[in-house]
Each structure stands twice: as C-alpha cells, then as structure tokens.
Short mmCIF file of C-alpha atoms in Angstrom, two decimals:
data_model
loop_
_atom_site.label_atom_id
_atom_site.label_comp_id
_atom_site.label_asym_id
_atom_site.label_seq_id
_atom_site.Cartn_x
_atom_site.Cartn_y
_atom_site.Cartn_z
CA MET A 196 -0.02 0.12 0.04
CA THR A 197 1.34 3.43 -1.00
CA ASP A 198 2.22 5.82 2.18
CA LEU A 199 0.09 8.77 0.79
CA GLN A 200 1.31 10.62 4.12
CA ALA A 201 5.20 10.11 3.25
CA LEU A 202 4.92 11.25 -0.16
CA TRP A 203 3.05 13.97 0.96
CA ASP A 204 5.56 15.09 3.30
CA LYS A 205 8.39 14.73 1.00
CA HIS A 206 6.59 16.99 -1.60
CA SER A 207 5.85 19.81 1.01
CA THR A 208 9.30 19.97 2.07
CA ARG A 209 10.30 20.71 -1.53
CA GLU A 210 7.48 23.14 -2.02
CA GLU A 211 8.66 26.66 -2.77
CA GLN A 212 8.84 28.84 -0.05
CA SER A 213 8.28 33.03 -0.11
CA LYS A 214 10.68 35.13 1.57
CA ALA A 215 9.58 36.23 5.10
CA LEU A 216 7.24 39.21 4.90
CA GLN A 217 9.02 42.43 6.16
CA GLU A 218 7.51 45.33 7.77
CA LYS A 219 7.52 47.04 4.26
CA ASP A 220 5.23 44.87 3.33
CA LEU A 221 2.78 45.19 6.13
CA LEU A 222 2.74 49.35 4.93
CA ARG A 223 1.70 47.87 1.81
CA LEU A 224 -0.96 45.77 3.40
CA HIS A 225 -2.02 48.94 5.51
CA SER A 226 -2.21 51.04 2.23
CA ASN A 227 -4.55 48.47 0.48
CA LYS A 228 -7.15 49.22 3.44
CA ASN A 229 -7.60 51.91 5.73
CA ALA A 230 -4.27 52.69 6.39
CA PRO A 231 -2.74 55.72 7.52
CA LEU A 232 -0.94 56.67 4.10
CA ALA A 233 -4.04 55.67 2.09
CA LYS A 234 -6.08 57.85 4.50
CA LEU A 235 -3.95 60.91 4.27
CA ARG A 236 -3.46 60.84 0.61
CA LYS A 237 -7.59 60.35 0.45
CA ASN A 238 -8.23 63.23 2.82
CA ILE A 239 -5.55 65.66 0.83
CA TYR A 240 -7.72 64.94 -2.00
CA ILE A 241 -10.96 65.84 -0.76
CA ASN A 242 -9.42 68.71 0.77
CA THR A 243 -8.32 70.01 -2.86
CA GLY A 244 -11.83 69.13 -4.10
CA PHE A 245 -13.22 71.38 -1.88
CA ALA A 246 -10.12 74.08 -2.40
CA ILE A 247 -11.42 73.86 -6.36
CA VAL A 248 -15.28 74.36 -5.58
CA ILE A 249 -14.41 77.20 -3.65
CA LEU A 250 -11.77 78.54 -6.13
CA ILE A 251 -14.65 78.37 -8.77
CA GLY A 252 -16.89 80.49 -6.86
CA PHE A 253 -14.15 82.77 -5.87
CA LEU A 254 -13.75 83.32 -9.83
CA GLY A 255 -17.29 83.78 -10.41
CA LEU A 256 -17.31 86.55 -7.98
CA LEU A 257 -14.21 87.84 -9.23
CA PHE A 258 -15.60 87.77 -13.03
CA TYR A 259 -19.27 89.06 -11.82
CA ILE A 260 -19.02 91.49 -9.24
CA ASP A 261 -17.17 95.11 -10.29
CA GLY A 262 -15.02 97.02 -7.97
CA PHE A 263 -11.50 97.45 -8.01
CA LEU A 264 -11.03 96.64 -4.21
CA PHE A 265 -13.22 93.39 -4.02
CA ARG A 266 -11.58 92.33 -7.25
CA LEU A 267 -8.07 93.01 -5.46
CA PHE A 268 -8.68 90.95 -2.33
CA THR A 269 -10.55 88.08 -4.01
CA GLY A 270 -8.02 87.92 -6.62
CA ILE A 271 -5.50 87.32 -3.64
CA LEU A 272 -7.96 84.55 -2.25
CA CYS A 273 -7.82 83.12 -5.66
CA VAL A 274 -4.20 83.09 -6.19
CA SER A 275 -3.68 81.78 -2.46
CA TYR A 276 -6.13 78.94 -3.34
CA VAL A 277 -4.35 77.63 -6.59
CA ALA A 278 -1.11 77.58 -4.72
CA ALA A 279 -2.84 75.63 -1.84
CA ILE A 280 -4.14 73.36 -4.73
CA LEU A 281 -0.76 73.01 -5.95
CA PHE A 282 1.16 72.62 -3.01
CA ASN A 283 -1.59 69.36 -2.07
CA ILE A 284 -0.65 67.90 -5.39
CA TYR A 285 3.03 68.17 -4.65
CA MET A 286 2.19 66.80 -1.04
CA VAL A 287 1.20 63.66 -2.45
CA ARG A 288 3.22 63.52 -5.05
CA ASN A 289 6.71 64.01 -3.06
CA TYR A 290 5.77 63.16 0.40
CA LEU A 291 3.11 60.63 0.28
CA ARG A 292 4.60 58.13 -2.38
CA GLU A 293 4.94 54.49 -1.33
CA PRO A 294 8.35 53.63 0.09
CA ALA A 295 10.82 52.56 -2.41
CA PRO A 296 11.58 48.82 -2.37
CA ASP A 297 15.44 49.44 -1.40
CA GLN A 298 14.53 51.99 1.44
CA SER A 299 14.45 51.65 4.84
CA LEU A 300 10.95 51.79 6.50
CA LYS A 301 12.26 53.76 9.25
CA GLU A 302 14.34 56.38 7.12
CA TYR A 303 10.76 56.75 4.97
CA LEU A 304 8.42 57.27 7.95
CA THR A 305 11.05 59.70 9.55
CA LYS A 306 11.27 61.47 6.32
CA LEU A 307 7.67 61.63 5.42
CA LEU A 308 6.58 62.73 9.25
CA ASN A 309 8.75 65.49 9.29
CA ASN A 310 7.95 66.68 5.94
CA MET A 311 4.08 66.33 6.83
CA ASN A 312 4.35 68.17 10.10
CA LYS A 313 6.76 70.76 8.40
CA ALA A 314 3.96 71.18 5.78
CA PHE A 315 0.76 71.55 7.85
CA ARG A 316 2.60 74.00 9.94
CA SER A 317 3.75 76.10 7.22
CA VAL A 318 0.14 76.05 5.69
CA GLU A 319 -1.22 77.03 9.24
CA LEU A 320 0.84 79.84 9.59
CA ILE A 321 0.61 81.10 5.88
CA ALA A 322 -3.21 80.85 6.40
CA LEU A 323 -2.98 83.14 9.21
CA MET A 324 -2.44 85.79 6.72
CA ILE A 325 -4.94 84.70 4.25
CA TYR A 326 -7.81 84.92 7.21
CA PRO A 327 -7.84 88.72 7.10
CA ILE A 328 -7.99 88.77 3.36
CA ALA A 329 -10.78 86.53 3.17
CA MET A 330 -12.58 88.48 5.98
CA THR A 331 -11.72 91.87 4.13
CA ALA A 332 -13.36 90.46 0.54
CA GLY A 333 -16.53 89.19 2.30
CA PHE A 334 -16.58 92.59 4.36
CA LEU A 335 -16.35 94.49 0.73
CA LEU A 336 -18.61 91.94 -0.92
CA PRO A 337 -22.01 93.63 0.32
CA LEU A 338 -20.67 97.31 0.24
CA THR A 339 -19.39 96.68 -3.63
CA LEU A 340 -23.19 95.26 -4.23
CA GLU A 341 -24.78 98.30 -2.72
CA GLY A 342 -22.61 100.44 -4.18
CA LYS A 343 -21.47 101.64 -0.46
CA ILE A 344 -17.61 101.18 -1.10
CA ASP A 345 -16.87 104.72 0.18
CA LEU A 346 -17.83 103.59 3.72
CA ILE A 347 -14.93 101.52 4.02
CA TYR A 348 -12.72 104.75 3.32
CA ASN A 349 -14.63 107.32 5.44
CA GLU A 350 -16.80 105.66 8.09
CA PRO A 351 -14.59 104.76 11.16
CA VAL A 352 -17.67 102.46 12.31
CA VAL A 353 -17.21 100.45 9.54
CA GLN A 354 -13.34 100.31 9.86
CA GLY A 355 -13.78 99.55 13.70
CA ILE A 356 -16.05 96.62 12.77
CA LEU A 357 -13.53 95.34 10.23
CA ILE A 358 -10.54 95.60 12.71
CA ALA A 359 -12.77 93.82 15.18
CA CYS A 360 -13.57 91.02 12.79
CA TYR A 361 -9.75 90.67 12.19
CA ILE A 362 -8.99 90.58 16.04
CA VAL A 363 -11.76 88.03 16.86
CA LEU A 364 -12.25 85.73 13.80
CA THR A 365 -8.42 85.53 12.84
CA PRO A 366 -7.64 83.77 15.97
CA LEU A 367 -10.91 81.77 15.72
CA CYS A 368 -10.31 80.60 11.97
CA TRP A 369 -6.98 79.69 12.77
CA TYR A 370 -8.10 77.73 15.56
CA PHE A 371 -10.29 75.78 13.52
CA ALA A 372 -8.09 75.26 10.85
CA LYS A 373 -5.80 73.71 13.30
CA TYR A 374 -8.62 71.69 14.52
CA MET A 375 -9.65 70.52 11.17
CA ASN A 376 -6.13 69.54 9.97
CA LYS A 377 -5.85 67.21 13.28
CA VAL A 378 -9.57 66.03 12.60
CA ALA A 379 -8.52 65.15 8.65
CA PHE A 380 -4.73 64.18 9.01
CA GLY A 381 -3.76 64.16 12.83
CA LYS A 382 -4.82 60.55 13.40
CA TYR A 383 -3.00 59.17 10.72
CA LEU A 384 0.27 60.77 11.21
CA ASN A 385 -0.14 59.45 14.90
CA GLN A 386 -0.68 56.03 13.28
CA LEU A 387 2.39 56.61 11.49
CA GLU A 388 4.45 57.80 14.10
CA ASP A 389 3.42 54.82 16.45
CA ILE A 390 5.09 52.27 13.42
CA LEU A 391 8.00 54.34 13.70
CA LYS A 392 8.02 54.13 17.29
CA ASP A 393 7.32 50.60 17.23
CA LEU A 394 10.12 50.29 14.65
CA ASN A 395 12.92 51.99 17.12
CA ARG A 396 12.01 49.97 19.73
CA GLN A 397 12.51 46.79 17.87
CA ASP A 398 16.30 48.03 17.30
CA MET B 203 -4.77 47.95 14.05
CA SER B 204 -2.54 48.59 16.49
CA THR B 205 1.48 48.17 15.65
CA SER B 206 1.76 45.16 18.15
CA ASN B 207 -0.78 43.26 16.49
CA ASP B 208 1.08 44.10 13.26
CA THR B 209 4.08 42.47 14.85
CA GLU B 210 1.79 39.43 15.92
CA PHE B 211 0.50 39.44 12.20
CA LEU B 212 4.21 39.44 10.88
CA GLN B 213 5.51 36.73 13.22
CA LEU B 214 2.32 34.36 12.68
CA ILE B 215 2.12 34.71 8.94
CA ASN B 216 5.61 34.13 8.64
CA GLN B 217 5.72 30.82 10.69
CA HIS B 218 2.79 29.76 8.40
CA ARG B 219 3.42 31.04 5.12
CA GLY B 220 3.79 27.61 3.47
CA ILE B 221 0.03 27.26 3.71
CA LEU B 222 -0.49 29.94 1.66
CA HIS B 223 1.85 28.16 -1.41
CA LYS B 224 0.20 25.10 -0.59
CA VAL B 225 -3.28 26.31 -1.12
CA VAL B 226 -2.25 28.08 -4.05
CA ASN B 227 -0.37 25.47 -5.75
CA LEU B 228 -3.47 22.97 -5.47
CA TYR B 229 -5.72 25.44 -7.42
CA LEU B 230 -4.18 27.53 -9.78
CA ASP B 231 -1.36 26.77 -12.70
CA ASP B 232 -0.26 30.24 -13.34
CA LYS B 233 2.51 31.41 -11.32
CA LEU B 234 1.94 34.99 -11.91
CA GLU B 235 -1.71 34.48 -10.77
CA ARG B 236 -0.58 32.18 -7.70
CA GLU B 237 1.60 35.37 -6.80
CA ASP B 238 -1.38 37.56 -7.02
CA LEU B 239 -3.65 35.56 -5.07
CA ILE B 240 -0.96 34.92 -2.49
CA GLN B 241 -1.13 39.03 -2.04
CA GLU B 242 -4.86 38.96 -2.03
CA ILE B 243 -4.90 36.34 0.77
CA LEU B 244 -2.33 38.01 2.72
CA PHE B 245 -4.46 41.28 2.29
CA GLN B 246 -7.72 39.52 3.21
CA ALA B 247 -5.78 37.74 6.18
CA PHE B 248 -4.35 40.94 7.57
CA ARG B 249 -7.76 42.86 7.18
CA GLY B 250 -9.63 39.71 9.15
CA PHE B 251 -6.93 39.24 11.84
CA GLN B 252 -8.55 41.88 13.92
CA ASN B 253 -11.33 39.64 14.42
CA PHE B 254 -9.42 36.39 14.84
CA ARG B 255 -10.03 35.06 17.75
CA ARG B 256 -7.12 33.79 19.78
CA GLU B 257 -8.54 30.68 20.94
CA ALA B 258 -8.69 29.07 17.62
CA GLN B 259 -5.59 27.94 15.77
CA PHE B 260 -3.79 30.29 13.58
CA SER B 261 -3.05 27.92 11.30
CA THR B 262 -6.54 26.51 11.17
CA TRP B 263 -7.84 30.22 10.63
CA LEU B 264 -5.27 31.01 7.64
CA TYR B 265 -6.47 27.61 5.92
CA LYS B 266 -9.84 28.98 5.83
CA VAL B 267 -9.04 32.62 4.86
CA SER B 268 -6.71 31.10 2.06
CA LEU B 269 -9.22 28.78 1.02
CA ASN B 270 -12.04 31.16 0.98
CA THR B 271 -10.22 33.53 -1.12
CA VAL B 272 -9.11 30.81 -3.67
CA PHE B 273 -12.60 29.51 -3.99
CA SER B 274 -14.15 33.34 -4.89
CA TYR B 275 -11.13 34.16 -7.21
CA ARG B 276 -12.38 30.57 -8.98
CA ARG B 277 -15.74 31.91 -8.90
CA LYS B 278 -14.91 35.49 -10.26
CA ASN B 279 -12.88 33.79 -13.09
CA GLU B 280 -15.08 30.83 -13.81
CA ARG B 281 -16.10 32.00 -16.67
CA ARG B 282 -13.03 33.37 -18.40
CA GLN B 283 -11.10 30.16 -17.65
CA GLN B 284 -13.85 28.19 -19.38
CA ALA B 285 -13.55 30.32 -22.49
CA GLU B 286 -9.91 29.94 -22.35
CA GLN B 287 -10.16 26.34 -21.83
CA GLN B 288 -12.60 26.14 -24.68
CA ALA B 289 -10.02 28.07 -26.82
CA ALA B 290 -6.87 26.48 -25.88
CA PRO B 291 -5.71 23.01 -27.32
CA ILE B 292 -6.15 20.30 -24.93
CA GLU B 293 -2.67 19.92 -23.45
CA ILE B 294 -2.07 16.18 -22.21
CA GLN B 295 0.28 16.44 -19.26
CA GLU B 296 2.93 14.03 -18.84
CA LEU B 297 2.72 12.09 -15.30
CA PRO B 298 5.73 13.19 -13.12
CA SER B 299 8.54 10.64 -12.40
CA ASP B 300 9.00 11.31 -8.93
CA GLU B 301 6.37 9.64 -6.63
CA SER B 302 5.75 12.47 -4.46
CA ALA B 303 5.22 14.96 -7.47
CA GLU B 304 2.83 12.07 -8.59
CA LEU B 305 0.84 12.34 -5.37
CA TYR B 306 0.75 16.01 -5.92
CA TYR B 307 -0.24 15.47 -9.39
CA HIS B 308 -3.21 13.19 -8.68
CA ILE B 309 -4.40 15.38 -6.10
CA ARG B 310 -4.68 18.55 -8.15
CA GLN B 311 -6.93 16.19 -10.63
CA LEU B 312 -9.43 15.69 -7.81
CA GLU B 313 -12.80 17.80 -7.62
CA PRO B 314 -11.77 21.11 -6.04
CA VAL B 315 -13.32 20.33 -2.82
CA ASN B 316 -11.58 16.80 -2.40
CA ARG B 317 -8.17 18.64 -2.97
CA MET B 318 -8.92 20.46 0.26
CA ILE B 319 -9.94 17.84 2.19
CA ILE B 320 -7.08 15.78 1.57
CA SER B 321 -4.59 18.56 1.84
CA LEU B 322 -5.74 19.31 5.10
CA HIS B 323 -5.97 15.94 6.02
CA LEU B 324 -2.08 15.20 4.89
CA ASP B 325 -1.42 18.12 6.87
CA GLY B 326 -2.06 16.44 10.04
CA TYR B 327 -5.71 18.24 10.52
CA GLY B 328 -8.34 15.93 12.25
CA ASN B 329 -11.81 15.27 10.82
CA GLN B 330 -13.48 17.66 13.10
CA ASP B 331 -10.75 20.54 12.31
CA ILE B 332 -11.39 19.99 8.34
CA ALA B 333 -15.22 20.08 8.84
CA ALA B 334 -15.05 23.36 10.90
CA ILE B 335 -13.09 24.88 7.86
CA THR B 336 -15.27 23.56 4.98
CA GLY B 337 -18.69 23.50 6.70
CA MET B 338 -19.32 19.85 6.19
CA SER B 339 -20.22 17.43 8.73
CA ALA B 340 -17.24 15.31 10.46
CA ASN B 341 -18.86 12.12 9.12
CA THR B 342 -19.24 13.00 5.70
CA ILE B 343 -15.34 14.18 5.75
CA GLY B 344 -14.86 10.49 6.96
CA VAL B 345 -16.40 9.20 3.73
CA ARG B 346 -15.02 11.21 1.57
CA LEU B 347 -11.37 10.98 2.61
CA HIS B 348 -11.72 7.05 2.60
CA ARG B 349 -12.86 7.37 -0.93
CA ILE B 350 -10.16 10.18 -1.86
CA ARG B 351 -7.27 7.80 -0.10
CA GLU B 352 -8.57 4.78 -2.33
CA THR B 353 -8.58 6.73 -5.40
CA LEU B 354 -5.08 8.15 -4.75
CA THR B 355 -3.74 4.83 -3.68
CA LEU B 356 -5.31 3.04 -6.95
CA LYS B 357 -3.70 5.82 -9.30
CA LEU B 358 -0.36 5.54 -8.05
CA THR B 359 -0.03 1.93 -7.63
CA SER B 360 -1.55 1.19 -11.28
CA HIS B 361 0.81 3.83 -12.52
CA HIS B 362 3.77 1.92 -11.07
CA ASP B 363 2.57 -1.77 -11.58
#
C-alpha cells in the first residue's frame, strides 16, 4: 500500500517557500485598506476638491462683481487657493509616495512625518495671513453690491467693525483650521508615528 | 489595527506562510496568478486578523482564509477560465516520474473540495477541524477521505505496476 502521508511530507518539504514578510510589506498591506498613508492621501484629495470648488466660486465672484478693491482681495484669495491646490498635489506626489523597495522603512517614515508636519505648520502660518484678506473680501462684497464702497474709506464705524473682525475671527479661524487639520490628518500621522516608534523599539 | 497586532501578524504569517503556497499551488497553474492570489490572501488575512479569535489555531484560521479567497477567486474567474479552456488546445500532461510529485499531480486532478479535504488531512488536521473549515459534517469528511485515499492509492499503484 502506498504511504500517502510519506509522499505528501516529502513533497511539502520541497515546496517553494516565499521570503519572509517584512514590515515594509505590512505597510503595503496597510495602504490597501484604511491605512494611514492611504487615508492621508484620500483626505488631501478631498481637501483639494473643496479648494477647487471654492476657487470656482471666487472666480465667479471675480468676474461678475465689479469693484477694484473687491477684485483685488478676491484675486489674492484665488492665487492663494491655486497655491494651496498645487501644494496639495506636491505633497501627495513627493511626500506620500510608497517607500522605494530598497529604502529603509524607518528612514522613509521619519522623512515622511518630518515633511508632513513641516508642511502643515507652514500652511497654518500662511493661512493666518490669508484669513484677514478673506474677511476683507467678505466685508467688501455687500458694500460693493450696494455701491457703498466709500464707507470703508470714510466711515470709522465700518473700519472699526472690520478691525474687530480681524481681531476676533483670525485666531478663531486659525484654531478651527488647526482642529480640522487634526481631524483630517492628525490621527493618521499619529498612526504612522506609532509604527515608527515601534520600529525604533525593535532596534 | 495597532502596531503590536502588526508584529504578531508578521510573526504568525511568517511561521505559516507555507500554507499560502500549498493552497494556491493546489488550485492554480499560472505562476503570476499564484503570486497575485498570495498577495490577495495576505491582504484578506491582514484585514481579518483584527477579528481573529486567539483561542482558535492560527494555521486553521489561515487555511480557512486562504481557501475562501481561492474559491471566491475561482468563482470570479470561472467564465474566463472556461472560455480559455475551450479556446486552448487540450494539453496532455505527462505524469511526473517522482512518486511524491505524482501524488501531488493526482491530488490536483481531484474535484476542488476533495483537494482541500485531502491536503488538510495530510497536513495533520483531524476530521473535526476539516469539518469546521469546510462547513461539512465530520462524518461526511470521514467518508470522503476514505474514498479519496482509495482513489489516490489506486492511481499511484496502477501507474507503478
């Protein structure tokens, strides 16, 4: 009687074995599902989508509403939105790429986290300068529509309200944007940081 | 998924990665397709690992994941495979000269469920385990195993007589 078990064992020991799975492969598996890298990319795309919609809105206003001052501030906003969209594309292409096969995962994650944190800090700081411009444009819109743009030059109460808006709303917008960034990106950056910490512990 | 889970998954999958090859080799011929399917099994296992109950054996669980993935892959590609088989000229494969390779060859000729049953059995799984993996009753497994062993033995001995 043929011993099936012996033959099977003999064949099994000869079976091709794959190389062991590495941490890098895990990251790839992570990126297949709700992985931090994939989520970061997705949220940047969503952010870019919103920026494009808002930009289209601003461009519409720019074309349909006549008024030099309003157009100047809205124009600056349009330029800053275009810059933000381009920067998002740059981030996805340069920072959120998959690690190269010969790159160490630790080195890759360190670089990615540094770059992303720096990028978000810079964007937050630049946005701090954009908020007053956006508020001014918002302030100028009804004045321009009603043909009362002179009020901004001559009426101290109007100027006072605008300054009060700067003082109150700029920090609020800044904190809100920081909070939104934390919700959209912070969680996933923390997950990547945890992976990096784990890798450092293993060394 | 936490990173300690990642480390545990890495360790376990590396200990049992032979299962992936075994299952995939039993059901697919094409090398590239096999590699793709291994990646798919890894992905499915990784995704399901969060729900893996530690009281179960990892190898049994991995077998189940691998087989489910292979079967759903085969179901998805059934039409394409049928069309390819009809279009391609019938290939007469030679029996391998080595006895262990011949056993493997004959196992691959069995119907898909029987392939799974015999490979699990030869890998040391009991009828209860196989029943849990396949969803059949332990009695059915026993009967099927008896028949499969007979068929294989007959084929191996008839060729060498």
